[in-house]
Every structure is written in structure tokens, then in C-alpha cells.
Coordinates of N, CA and C in Angstrom, one line a residue:
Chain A
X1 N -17.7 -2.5 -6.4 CA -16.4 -2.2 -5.9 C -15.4 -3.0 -6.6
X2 N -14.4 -2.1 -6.6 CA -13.2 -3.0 -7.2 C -12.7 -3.9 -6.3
X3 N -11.9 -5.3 -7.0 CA -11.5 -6.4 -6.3 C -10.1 -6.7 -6.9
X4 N -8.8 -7.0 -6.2 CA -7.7 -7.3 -6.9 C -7.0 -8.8 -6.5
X5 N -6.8 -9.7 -7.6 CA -6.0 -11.1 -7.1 C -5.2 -11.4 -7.4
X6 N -4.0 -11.6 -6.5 CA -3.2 -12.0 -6.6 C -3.1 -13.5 -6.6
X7 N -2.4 -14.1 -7.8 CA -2.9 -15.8 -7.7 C -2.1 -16.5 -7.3
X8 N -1.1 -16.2 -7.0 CA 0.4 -16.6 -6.2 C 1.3 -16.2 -4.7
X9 N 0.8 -16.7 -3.5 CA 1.0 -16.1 -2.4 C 2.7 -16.0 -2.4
X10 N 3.0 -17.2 -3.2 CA 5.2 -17.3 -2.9 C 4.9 -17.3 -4.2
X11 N 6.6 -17.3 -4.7 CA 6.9 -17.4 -5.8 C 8.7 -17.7 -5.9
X12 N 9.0 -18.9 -5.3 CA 10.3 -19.1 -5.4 C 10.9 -19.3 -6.9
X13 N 12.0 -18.4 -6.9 CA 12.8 -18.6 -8.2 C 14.3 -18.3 -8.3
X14 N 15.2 -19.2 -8.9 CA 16.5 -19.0 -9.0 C 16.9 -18.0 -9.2
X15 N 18.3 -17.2 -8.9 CA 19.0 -15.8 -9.3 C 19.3 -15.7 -11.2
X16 N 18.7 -15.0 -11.7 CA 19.1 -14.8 -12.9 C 17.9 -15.5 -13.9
X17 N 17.2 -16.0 -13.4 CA 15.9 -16.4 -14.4 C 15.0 -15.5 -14.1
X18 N 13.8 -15.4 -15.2 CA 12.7 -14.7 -15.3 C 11.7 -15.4 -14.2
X19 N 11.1 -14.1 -14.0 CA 10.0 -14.4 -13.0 C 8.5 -13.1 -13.4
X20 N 7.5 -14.0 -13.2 CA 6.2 -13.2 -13.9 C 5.4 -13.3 -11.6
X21 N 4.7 -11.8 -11.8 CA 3.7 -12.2 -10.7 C 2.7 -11.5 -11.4
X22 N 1.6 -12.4 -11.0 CA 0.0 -12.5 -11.4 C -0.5 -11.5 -11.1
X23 N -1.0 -10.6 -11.4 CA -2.3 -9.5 -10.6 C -3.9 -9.7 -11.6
X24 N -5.0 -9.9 -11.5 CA -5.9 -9.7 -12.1 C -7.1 -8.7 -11.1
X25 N -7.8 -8.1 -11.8 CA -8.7 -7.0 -11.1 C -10.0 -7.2 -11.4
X26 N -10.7 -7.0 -10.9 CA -12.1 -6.6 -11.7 C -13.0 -5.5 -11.1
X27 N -13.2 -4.9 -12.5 CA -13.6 -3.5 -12.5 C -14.4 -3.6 -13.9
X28 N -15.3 -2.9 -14.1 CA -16.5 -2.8 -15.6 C -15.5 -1.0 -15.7
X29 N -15.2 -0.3 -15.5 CA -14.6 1.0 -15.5 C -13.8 1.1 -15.6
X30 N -12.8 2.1 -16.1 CA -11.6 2.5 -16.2 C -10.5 2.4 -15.1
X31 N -9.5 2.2 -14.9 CA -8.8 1.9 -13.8 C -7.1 2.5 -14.0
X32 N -6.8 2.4 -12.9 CA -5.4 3.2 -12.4 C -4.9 1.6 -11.7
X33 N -3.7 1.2 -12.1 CA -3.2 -0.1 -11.8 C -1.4 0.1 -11.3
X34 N -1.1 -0.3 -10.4 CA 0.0 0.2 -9.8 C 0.9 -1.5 -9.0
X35 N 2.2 -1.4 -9.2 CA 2.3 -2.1 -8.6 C 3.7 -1.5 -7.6
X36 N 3.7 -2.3 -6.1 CA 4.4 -1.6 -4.9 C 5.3 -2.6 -4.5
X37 N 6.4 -2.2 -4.1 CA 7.6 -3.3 -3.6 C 7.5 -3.1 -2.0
X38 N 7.6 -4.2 -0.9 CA 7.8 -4.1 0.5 C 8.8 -5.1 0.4
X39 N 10.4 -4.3 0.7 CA 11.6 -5.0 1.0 C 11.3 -5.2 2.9
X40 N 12.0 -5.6 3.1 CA 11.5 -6.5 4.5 C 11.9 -5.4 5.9
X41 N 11.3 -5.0 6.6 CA 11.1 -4.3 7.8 C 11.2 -3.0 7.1
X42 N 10.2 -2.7 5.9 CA 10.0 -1.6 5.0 C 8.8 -1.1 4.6
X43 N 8.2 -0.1 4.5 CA 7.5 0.8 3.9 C 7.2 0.0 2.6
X44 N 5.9 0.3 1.8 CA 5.7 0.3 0.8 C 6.4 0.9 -0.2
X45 N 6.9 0.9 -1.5 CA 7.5 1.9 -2.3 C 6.7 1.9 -4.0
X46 N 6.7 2.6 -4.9 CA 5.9 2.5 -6.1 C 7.3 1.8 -6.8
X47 N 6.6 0.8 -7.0 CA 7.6 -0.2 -8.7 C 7.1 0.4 -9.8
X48 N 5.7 1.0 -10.1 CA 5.3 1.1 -11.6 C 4.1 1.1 -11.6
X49 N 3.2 2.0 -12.4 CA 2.1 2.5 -12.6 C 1.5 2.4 -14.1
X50 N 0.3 2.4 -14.6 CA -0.1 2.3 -15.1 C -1.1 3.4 -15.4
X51 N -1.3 4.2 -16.0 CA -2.4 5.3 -16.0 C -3.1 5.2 -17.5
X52 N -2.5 5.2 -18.7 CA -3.5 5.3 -20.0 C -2.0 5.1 -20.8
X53 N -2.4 5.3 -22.3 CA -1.8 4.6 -22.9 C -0.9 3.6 -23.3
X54 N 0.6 3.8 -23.9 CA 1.4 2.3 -23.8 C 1.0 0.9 -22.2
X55 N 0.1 0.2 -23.0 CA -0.1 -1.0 -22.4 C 1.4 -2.1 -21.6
X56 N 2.4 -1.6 -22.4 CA 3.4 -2.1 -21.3 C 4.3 -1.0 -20.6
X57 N 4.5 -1.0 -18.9 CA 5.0 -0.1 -18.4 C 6.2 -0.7 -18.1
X58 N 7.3 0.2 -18.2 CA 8.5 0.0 -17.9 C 8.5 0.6 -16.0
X59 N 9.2 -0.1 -15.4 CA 9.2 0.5 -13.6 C 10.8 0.4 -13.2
X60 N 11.1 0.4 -11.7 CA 12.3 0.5 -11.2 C 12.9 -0.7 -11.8
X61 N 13.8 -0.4 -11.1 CA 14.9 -1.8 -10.9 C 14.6 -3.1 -12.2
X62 N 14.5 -2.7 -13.4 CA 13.9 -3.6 -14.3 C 13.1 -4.5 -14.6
X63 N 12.0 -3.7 -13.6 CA 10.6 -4.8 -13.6 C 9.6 -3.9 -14.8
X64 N 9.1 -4.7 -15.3 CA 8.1 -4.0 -16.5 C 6.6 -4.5 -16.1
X65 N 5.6 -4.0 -16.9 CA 4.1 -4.7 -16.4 C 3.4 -4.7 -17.9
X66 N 2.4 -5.4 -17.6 CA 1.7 -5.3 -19.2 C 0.3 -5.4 -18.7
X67 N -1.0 -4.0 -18.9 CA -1.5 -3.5 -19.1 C -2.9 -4.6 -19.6
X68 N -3.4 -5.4 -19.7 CA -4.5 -6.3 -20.8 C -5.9 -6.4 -20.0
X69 N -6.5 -4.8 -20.9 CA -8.0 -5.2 -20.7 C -8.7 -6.1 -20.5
X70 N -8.8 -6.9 -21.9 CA -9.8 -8.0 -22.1 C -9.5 -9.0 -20.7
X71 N -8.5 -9.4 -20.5 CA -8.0 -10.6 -19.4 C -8.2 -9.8 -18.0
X72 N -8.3 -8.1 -18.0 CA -8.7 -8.0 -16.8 C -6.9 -8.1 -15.7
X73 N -6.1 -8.1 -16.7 CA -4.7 -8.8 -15.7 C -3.6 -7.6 -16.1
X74 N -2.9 -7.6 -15.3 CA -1.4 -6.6 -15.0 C -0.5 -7.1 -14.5
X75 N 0.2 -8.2 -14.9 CA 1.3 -9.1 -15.1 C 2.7 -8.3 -14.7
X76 N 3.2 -8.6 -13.7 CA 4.1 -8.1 -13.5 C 5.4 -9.0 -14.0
X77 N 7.0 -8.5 -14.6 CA 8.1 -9.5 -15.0 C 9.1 -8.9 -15.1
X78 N 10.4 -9.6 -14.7 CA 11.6 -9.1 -15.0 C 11.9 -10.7 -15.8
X79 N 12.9 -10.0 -16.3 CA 13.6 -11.3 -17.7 C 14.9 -12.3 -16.7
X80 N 15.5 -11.1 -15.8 CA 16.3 -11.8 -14.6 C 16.5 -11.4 -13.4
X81 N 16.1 -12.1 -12.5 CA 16.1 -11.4 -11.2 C 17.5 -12.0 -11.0
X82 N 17.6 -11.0 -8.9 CA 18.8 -10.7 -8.6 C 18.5 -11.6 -7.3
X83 N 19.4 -11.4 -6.3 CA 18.8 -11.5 -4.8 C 18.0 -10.6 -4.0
X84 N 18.5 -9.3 -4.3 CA 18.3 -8.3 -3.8 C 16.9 -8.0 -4.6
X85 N 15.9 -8.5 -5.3 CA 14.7 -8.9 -5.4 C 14.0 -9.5 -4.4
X86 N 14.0 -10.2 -3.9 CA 13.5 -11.0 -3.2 C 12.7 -10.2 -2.0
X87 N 11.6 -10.1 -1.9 CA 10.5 -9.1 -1.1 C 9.2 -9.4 -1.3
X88 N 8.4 -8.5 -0.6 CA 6.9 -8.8 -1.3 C 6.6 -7.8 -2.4
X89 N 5.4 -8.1 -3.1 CA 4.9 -7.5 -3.9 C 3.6 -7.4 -3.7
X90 N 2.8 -6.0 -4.4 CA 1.6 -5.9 -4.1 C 0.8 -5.3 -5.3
X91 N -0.3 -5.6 -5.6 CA -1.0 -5.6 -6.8 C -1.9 -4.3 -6.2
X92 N -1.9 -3.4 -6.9 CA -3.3 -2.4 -6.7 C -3.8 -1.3 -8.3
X93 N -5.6 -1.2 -7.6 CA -5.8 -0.7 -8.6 C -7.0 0.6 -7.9
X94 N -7.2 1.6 -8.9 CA -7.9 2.4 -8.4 C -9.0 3.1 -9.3
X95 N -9.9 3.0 -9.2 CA -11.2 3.4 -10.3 C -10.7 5.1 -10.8
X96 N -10.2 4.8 -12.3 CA -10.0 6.4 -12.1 C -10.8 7.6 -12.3
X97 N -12.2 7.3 -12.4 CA -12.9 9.0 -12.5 C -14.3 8.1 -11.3
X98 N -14.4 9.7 -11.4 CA -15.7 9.8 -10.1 C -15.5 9.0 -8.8
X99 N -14.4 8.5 -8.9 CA -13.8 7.9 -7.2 C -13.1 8.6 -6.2
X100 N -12.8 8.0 -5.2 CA -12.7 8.4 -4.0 C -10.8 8.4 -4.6
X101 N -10.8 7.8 -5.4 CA -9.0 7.6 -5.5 C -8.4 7.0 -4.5
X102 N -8.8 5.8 -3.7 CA -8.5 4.7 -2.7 C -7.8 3.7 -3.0
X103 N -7.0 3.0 -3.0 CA -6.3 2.0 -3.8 C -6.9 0.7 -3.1
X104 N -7.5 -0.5 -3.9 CA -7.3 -1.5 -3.1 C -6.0 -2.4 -3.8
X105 N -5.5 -3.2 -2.6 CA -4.5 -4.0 -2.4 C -4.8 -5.1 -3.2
X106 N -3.8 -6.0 -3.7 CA -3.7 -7.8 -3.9 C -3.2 -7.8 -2.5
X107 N -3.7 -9.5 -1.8 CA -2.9 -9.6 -0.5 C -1.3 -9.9 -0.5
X108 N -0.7 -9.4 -1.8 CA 0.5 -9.7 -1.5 C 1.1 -10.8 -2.3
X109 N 2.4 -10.9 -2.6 CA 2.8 -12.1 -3.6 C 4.3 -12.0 -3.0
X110 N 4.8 -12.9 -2.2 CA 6.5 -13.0 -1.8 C 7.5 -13.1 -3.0
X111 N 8.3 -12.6 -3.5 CA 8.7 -13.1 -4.7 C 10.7 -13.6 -3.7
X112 N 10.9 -14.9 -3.9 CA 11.9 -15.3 -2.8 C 12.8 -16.0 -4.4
X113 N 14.3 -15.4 -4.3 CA 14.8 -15.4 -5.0 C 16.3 -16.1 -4.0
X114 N 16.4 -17.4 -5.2 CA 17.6 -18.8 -4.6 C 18.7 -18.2 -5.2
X115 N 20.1 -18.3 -4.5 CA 21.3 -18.0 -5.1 C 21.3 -19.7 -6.2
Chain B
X1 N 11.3 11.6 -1.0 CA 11.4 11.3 0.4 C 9.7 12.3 0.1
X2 N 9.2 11.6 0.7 CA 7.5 12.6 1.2 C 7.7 12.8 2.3
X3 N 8.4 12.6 3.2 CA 8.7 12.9 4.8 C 7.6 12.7 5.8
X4 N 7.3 11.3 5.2 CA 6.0 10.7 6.5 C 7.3 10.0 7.5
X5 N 6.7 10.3 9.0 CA 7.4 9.9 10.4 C 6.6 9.2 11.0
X6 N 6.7 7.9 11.2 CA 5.7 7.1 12.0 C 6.3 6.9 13.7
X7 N 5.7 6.9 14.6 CA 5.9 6.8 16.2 C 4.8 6.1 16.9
X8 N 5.1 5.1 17.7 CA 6.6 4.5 18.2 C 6.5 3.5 16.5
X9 N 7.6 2.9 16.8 CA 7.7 1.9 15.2 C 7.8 0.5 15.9
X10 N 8.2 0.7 17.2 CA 7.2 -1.1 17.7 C 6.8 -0.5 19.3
X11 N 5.7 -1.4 19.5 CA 5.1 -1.3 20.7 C 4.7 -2.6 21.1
X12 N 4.9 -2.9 22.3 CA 4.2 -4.2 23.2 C 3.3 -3.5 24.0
X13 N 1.9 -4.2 24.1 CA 0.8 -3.4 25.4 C 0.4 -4.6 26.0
X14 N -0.8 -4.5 26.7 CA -1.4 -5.6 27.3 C -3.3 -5.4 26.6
X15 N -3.9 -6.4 26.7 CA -5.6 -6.0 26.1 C -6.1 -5.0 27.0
X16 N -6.7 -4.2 26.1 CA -7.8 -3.3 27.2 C -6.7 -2.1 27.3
X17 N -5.8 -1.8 27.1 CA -4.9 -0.7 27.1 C -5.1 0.2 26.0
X18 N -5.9 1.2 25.6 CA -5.4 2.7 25.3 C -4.3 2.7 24.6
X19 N -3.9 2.7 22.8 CA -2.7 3.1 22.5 C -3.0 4.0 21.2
X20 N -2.0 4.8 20.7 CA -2.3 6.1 19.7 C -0.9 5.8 19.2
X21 N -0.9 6.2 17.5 CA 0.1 5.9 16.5 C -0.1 7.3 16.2
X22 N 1.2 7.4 15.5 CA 1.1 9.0 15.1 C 1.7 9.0 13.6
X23 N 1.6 9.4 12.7 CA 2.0 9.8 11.3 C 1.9 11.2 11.0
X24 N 3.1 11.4 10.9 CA 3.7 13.0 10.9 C 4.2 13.1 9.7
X25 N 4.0 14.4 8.3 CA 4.7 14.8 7.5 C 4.7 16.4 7.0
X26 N 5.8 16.7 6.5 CA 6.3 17.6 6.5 C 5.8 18.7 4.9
X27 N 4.8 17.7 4.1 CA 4.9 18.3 3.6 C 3.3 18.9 3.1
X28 N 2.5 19.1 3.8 CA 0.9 19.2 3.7 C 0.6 18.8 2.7
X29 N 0.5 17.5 2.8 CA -1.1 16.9 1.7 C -1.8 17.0 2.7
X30 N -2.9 17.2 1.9 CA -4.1 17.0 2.7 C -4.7 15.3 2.8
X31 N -4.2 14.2 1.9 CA -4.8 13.0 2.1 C -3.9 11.9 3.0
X32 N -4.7 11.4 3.7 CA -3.7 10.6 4.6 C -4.2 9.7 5.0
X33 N -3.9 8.3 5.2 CA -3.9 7.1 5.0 C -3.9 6.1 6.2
X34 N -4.6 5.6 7.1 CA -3.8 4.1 8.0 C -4.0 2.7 7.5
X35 N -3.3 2.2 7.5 CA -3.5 0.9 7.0 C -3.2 -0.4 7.8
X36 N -3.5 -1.3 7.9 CA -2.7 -2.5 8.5 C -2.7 -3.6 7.5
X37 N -1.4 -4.2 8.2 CA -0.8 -5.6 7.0 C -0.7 -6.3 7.9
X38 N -1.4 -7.5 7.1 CA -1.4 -8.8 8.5 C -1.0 -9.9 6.8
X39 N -0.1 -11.1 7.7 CA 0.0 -11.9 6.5 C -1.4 -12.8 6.2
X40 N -1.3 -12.6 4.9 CA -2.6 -13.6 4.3 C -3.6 -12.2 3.7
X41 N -3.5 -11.3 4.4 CA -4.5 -10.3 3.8 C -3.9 -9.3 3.4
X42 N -2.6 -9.0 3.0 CA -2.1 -7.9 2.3 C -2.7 -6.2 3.1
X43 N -2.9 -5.5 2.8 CA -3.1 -3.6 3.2 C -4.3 -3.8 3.3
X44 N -5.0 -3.1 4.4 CA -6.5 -3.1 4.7 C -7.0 -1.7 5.1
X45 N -7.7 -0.5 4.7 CA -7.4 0.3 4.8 C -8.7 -0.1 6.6
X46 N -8.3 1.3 7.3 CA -8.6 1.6 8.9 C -9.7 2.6 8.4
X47 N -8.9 4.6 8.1 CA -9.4 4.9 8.1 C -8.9 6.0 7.5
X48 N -9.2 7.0 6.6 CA -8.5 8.1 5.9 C -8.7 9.2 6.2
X49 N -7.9 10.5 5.8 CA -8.4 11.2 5.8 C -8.4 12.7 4.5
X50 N -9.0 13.8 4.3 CA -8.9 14.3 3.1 C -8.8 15.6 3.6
X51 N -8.5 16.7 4.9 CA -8.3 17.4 5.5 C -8.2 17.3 7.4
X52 N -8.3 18.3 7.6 CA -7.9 19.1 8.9 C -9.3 18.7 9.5
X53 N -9.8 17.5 10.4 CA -10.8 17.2 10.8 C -11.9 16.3 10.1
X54 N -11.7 16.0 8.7 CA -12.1 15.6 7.8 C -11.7 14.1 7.6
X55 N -12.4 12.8 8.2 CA -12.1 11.8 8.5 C -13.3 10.7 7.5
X56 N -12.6 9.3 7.5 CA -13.8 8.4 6.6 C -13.2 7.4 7.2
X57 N -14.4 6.5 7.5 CA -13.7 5.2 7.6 C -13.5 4.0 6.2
X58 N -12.6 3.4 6.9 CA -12.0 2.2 5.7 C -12.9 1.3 5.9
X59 N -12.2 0.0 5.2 CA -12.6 -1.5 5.4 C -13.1 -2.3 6.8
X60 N -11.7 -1.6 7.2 CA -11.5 -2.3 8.6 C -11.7 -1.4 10.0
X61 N -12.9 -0.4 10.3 CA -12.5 0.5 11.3 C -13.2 0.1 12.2
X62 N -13.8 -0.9 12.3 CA -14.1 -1.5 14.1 C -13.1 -1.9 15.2
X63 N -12.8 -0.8 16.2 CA -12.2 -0.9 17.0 C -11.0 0.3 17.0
X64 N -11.5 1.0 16.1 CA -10.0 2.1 16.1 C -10.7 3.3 15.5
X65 N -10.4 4.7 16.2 CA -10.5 6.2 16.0 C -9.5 7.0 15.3
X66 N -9.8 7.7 14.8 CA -8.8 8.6 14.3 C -9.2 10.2 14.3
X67 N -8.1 11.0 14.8 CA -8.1 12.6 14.6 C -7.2 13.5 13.9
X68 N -7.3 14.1 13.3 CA -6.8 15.4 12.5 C -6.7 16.6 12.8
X69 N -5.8 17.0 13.7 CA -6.3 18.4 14.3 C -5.3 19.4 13.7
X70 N -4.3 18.6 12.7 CA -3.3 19.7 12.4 C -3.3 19.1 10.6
X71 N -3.0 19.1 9.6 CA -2.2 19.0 8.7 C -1.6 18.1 8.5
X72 N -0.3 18.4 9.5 CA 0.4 17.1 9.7 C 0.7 15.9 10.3
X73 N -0.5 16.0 11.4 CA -0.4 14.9 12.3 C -1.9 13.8 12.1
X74 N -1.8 13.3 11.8 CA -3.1 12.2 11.8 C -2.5 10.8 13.2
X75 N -3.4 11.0 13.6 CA -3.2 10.4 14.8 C -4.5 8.7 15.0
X76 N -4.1 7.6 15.4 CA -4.9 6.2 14.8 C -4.4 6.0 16.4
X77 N -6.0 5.4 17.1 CA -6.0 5.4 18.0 C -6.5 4.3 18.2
X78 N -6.9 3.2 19.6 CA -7.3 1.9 19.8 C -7.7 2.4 21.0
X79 N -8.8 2.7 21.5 CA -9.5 2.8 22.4 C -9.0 1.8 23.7
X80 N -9.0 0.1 23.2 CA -8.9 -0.6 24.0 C -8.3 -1.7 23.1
X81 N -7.5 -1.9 23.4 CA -6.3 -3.2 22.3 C -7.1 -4.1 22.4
X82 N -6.8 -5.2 21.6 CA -7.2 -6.7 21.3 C -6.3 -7.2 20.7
X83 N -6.0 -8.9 21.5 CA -5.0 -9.1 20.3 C -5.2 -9.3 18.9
X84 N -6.6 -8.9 18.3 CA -7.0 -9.4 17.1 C -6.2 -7.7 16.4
X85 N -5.5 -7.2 17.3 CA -5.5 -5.7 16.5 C -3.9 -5.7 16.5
X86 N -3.2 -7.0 16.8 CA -1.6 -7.0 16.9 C -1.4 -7.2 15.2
X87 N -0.6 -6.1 14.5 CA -0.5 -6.1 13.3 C 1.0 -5.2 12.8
X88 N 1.1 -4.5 11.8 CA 1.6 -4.0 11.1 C 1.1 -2.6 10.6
X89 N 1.1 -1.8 10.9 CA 0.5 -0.3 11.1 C 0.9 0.4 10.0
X90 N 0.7 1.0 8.8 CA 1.4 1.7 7.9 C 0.2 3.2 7.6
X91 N 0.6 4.4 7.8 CA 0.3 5.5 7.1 C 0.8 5.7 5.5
X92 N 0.3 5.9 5.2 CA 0.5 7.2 3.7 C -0.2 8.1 3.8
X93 N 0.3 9.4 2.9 CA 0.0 10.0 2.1 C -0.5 10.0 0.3
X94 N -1.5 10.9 -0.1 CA -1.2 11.1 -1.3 C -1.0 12.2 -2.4
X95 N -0.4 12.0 -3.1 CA 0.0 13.5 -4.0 C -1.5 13.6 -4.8
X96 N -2.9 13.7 -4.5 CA -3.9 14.6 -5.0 C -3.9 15.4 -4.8
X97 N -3.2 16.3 -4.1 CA -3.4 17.9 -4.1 C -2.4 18.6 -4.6
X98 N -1.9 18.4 -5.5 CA -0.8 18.5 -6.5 C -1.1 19.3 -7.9
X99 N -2.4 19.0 -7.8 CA -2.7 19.2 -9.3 C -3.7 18.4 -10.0
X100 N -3.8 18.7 -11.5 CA -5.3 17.3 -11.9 C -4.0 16.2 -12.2
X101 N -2.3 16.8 -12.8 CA -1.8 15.8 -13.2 C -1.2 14.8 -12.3
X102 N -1.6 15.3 -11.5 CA -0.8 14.2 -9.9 C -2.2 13.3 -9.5
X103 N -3.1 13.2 -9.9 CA -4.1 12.7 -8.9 C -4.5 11.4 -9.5
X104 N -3.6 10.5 -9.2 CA -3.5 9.0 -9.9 C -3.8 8.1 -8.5
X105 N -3.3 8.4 -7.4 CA -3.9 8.1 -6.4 C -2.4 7.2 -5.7
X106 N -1.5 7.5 -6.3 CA -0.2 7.0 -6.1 C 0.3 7.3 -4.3
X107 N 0.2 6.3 -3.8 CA 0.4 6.6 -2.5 C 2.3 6.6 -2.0
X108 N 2.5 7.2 -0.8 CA 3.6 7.4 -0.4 C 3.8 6.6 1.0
X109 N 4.2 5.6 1.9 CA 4.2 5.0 2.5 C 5.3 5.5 3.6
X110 N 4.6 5.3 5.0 CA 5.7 5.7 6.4 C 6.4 4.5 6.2
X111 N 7.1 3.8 7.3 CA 8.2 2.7 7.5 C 7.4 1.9 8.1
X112 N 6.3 2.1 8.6 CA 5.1 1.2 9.8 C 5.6 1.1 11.5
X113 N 4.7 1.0 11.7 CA 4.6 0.4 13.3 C 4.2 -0.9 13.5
X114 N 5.1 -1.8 14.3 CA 4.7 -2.9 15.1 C 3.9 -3.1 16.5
X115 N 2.7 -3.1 16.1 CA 1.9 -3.5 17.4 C 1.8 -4.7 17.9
X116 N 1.9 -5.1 19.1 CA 1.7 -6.4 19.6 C 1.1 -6.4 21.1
X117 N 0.1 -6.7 21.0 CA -1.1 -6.6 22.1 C -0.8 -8.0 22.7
X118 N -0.7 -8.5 24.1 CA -0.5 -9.4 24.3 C -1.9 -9.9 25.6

């Protein structure tokens, strides 16, 4: 079974600097890699997906991801965050053939952005 | 908008009480989702489902049922509360029945329910 880590439960950072959140997976198979924004007394929403080809994904609101087999990792980053960033984030990944197409979760990464 | 409706969106009970969440959408997928979020453990799946009676359990389904009698109602049920079951309640849906090019497993998320078993 697939497993996903997030290696950073907080992640405080000033308004207008770069900020990277961690996701690493492990899976011997092919995978579907996604990452989800929960702004606060909110639903999940899709930031960016990852399905096959170009290894770096461009998503909403100027977050991008980068895709790396070998390390097993899907690095989530914007070059400058805002305030209105500041939420959780969630790392997931989903076996893409002969599965049930189930996502499992990272527990989550707070990304808390300082004026 | 996928037009998932979650009800009630908070609830207080007492242990040992009987309570049912409802996840309503408008637009028939057939896959459909409960989940709970508790801090420290991120989405844990309950129990899914892939049609009209057609149910699986998740990770987490000790202590909770679920029914599908329509399409659009999947209904997550607690026989008898606990406060180990006071959480963060979320349904989805998914776009797999869309097609082979939709079936990435990209889920769609209600707004959640607040449970709090006291």
C-alpha cells in the first residue's frame, strides 16, 4: 500500500518570500500525485496534479510542484507567498493502474504566512 | 461547483446517541467518499462508495455504517457516538465516471460537518 509524508506539520513564513512544502510517497508503481488546499472552516479544493509527463506542474494561485521519481518526493513552492496563503495543505497520491483510484492523504502541512 | 451538500454542518450529541450525516449531490457520480480530519492525522478515509448500494469500507470504519439508496444521497451513520468519533466529517465525490480521461481519481470535497460528542 501506498504511504504519503509530509515532513513539516507548520511552516511559518513571512509575506512575500518563498516557501517549499515537503511531500514524499512511497510506491514501487506508477502514481497519480495531487496536491489540495483547506483554507480554514473549508472543504478541500485541488491546487495541482500531477498525472504523466512535464515533471514540473504549474497549479492555482501560483503554486507549482515538481514531480522526482528517483527521491520519491512532490515538492510543493511558490517563489512569494501572500497572506491569503496561509491554510493547510495536503499531500496525496493514488496508484494509477489496477487500483481502486483512492487517494491517500499526507497528515497535512499548515503553511502560516507573517505580514 | 460539483454540487456536494453536506447536513447538519455542526452537531453537538451526547455518547450512545444515534447520529446520520448526509452528503447530497446533484450531479450523479457514482463514487462517493466519507472522510474524517482530525488534527495530527490529516483525511482518513470511513467508508466509500462506487454505486446505488454498492459500499467498501475505509481505514477507519469501526464504529460507523453507511447507505446508498439513491445516487445522490450517501448517508454516514454512528450507531452510537463516542467521543473518540468527535471530528471533522468531509464527503467527496469523484469524476471516474466521466470517461477513461477523467479517472485520475481527483476528488471533489463537501464543506464538512462538525461533530462533537460530548
Amino acid at each position: 500500500a501506498q504511504s504519503v509524508t509530509q515532513l513539516d506539520s507548520q511552516v511559518p513564513v513571512f509575506e512575500e518570500a518563498p516557501v517549499e512544502l515537503r511531500c514524499n510517497y512511497s510506491s514501487s508503481v506508477s502514481v497519480y500525485l495531487f496536491w489540495y488546499v483547506q483554507y480554514p472552516n473549508q472543504g478541500l479544493q485541488l491546487l495541482l496534479k500531477y498525472l504523466s509527463g512535464s515533471t514540473l506542474v504549474k497549479g492555482i494561485n501560483g503554486f507549482e510542484a515538481e514531480f522526482n521519481k528517483s527521491q520519491t518526493s512532490f515538492h510543493l513552492r511558490k517563489p512569494s507567498v501572500h497572506i491569503s496563503d496561509t491554510a493547510e495543505y495536503f499531500c496525496a497520491v493514488i496508484i494509477a493502474s489496477g487500483g481502486s483510484y483512492i487517494p491517500t492523504f499526507g497528515r497535512g502541512t499548515s503553511l502560516i504566512v507573517h505580514p | 461547483d460539483a454540487g456536494i451538500t453536506q447536513s447538519p454542518r455542526h452537531k453537538v450529541t451526547e455518547t450512545g446517541t444515534p447520529v446520520t450525516l448526509r452528503c447530497h449531490q446533484t450531479e450523479n457520480h457514482r463514487y462517493m467518499y466519507w472522510y474524517r480530519q482530525d488534527p495530527g492525522h490529516g483525511l482518513r478515509l470511513i467508508h466509500y462508495s462506487y454505486g446505488v448500494k454498492d459500499t467498501d469500507k475505509g481505514e477507519v470504519s469501526d464504529g460507523y455504517s453507511v447507505s446508498r439508496s439513491k445516487t445522490e444521497d450517501f448517508l454516514l451513520t454512528l450507531e452510537s457516538a463516542t467521543s473518540s468519533q468527535t471530528s471533522v466529517y468531509f464527503c467527496a465525490i469523484s469524476l471516474r465516471d466521466r470517461g477513461i480521461t477523467m479517472t485520475t481519481g481527483e476528488l471533489f470535497f463537501g464543506e464538512g460537518s462538525r461533530l462533537t460528542v460530548l
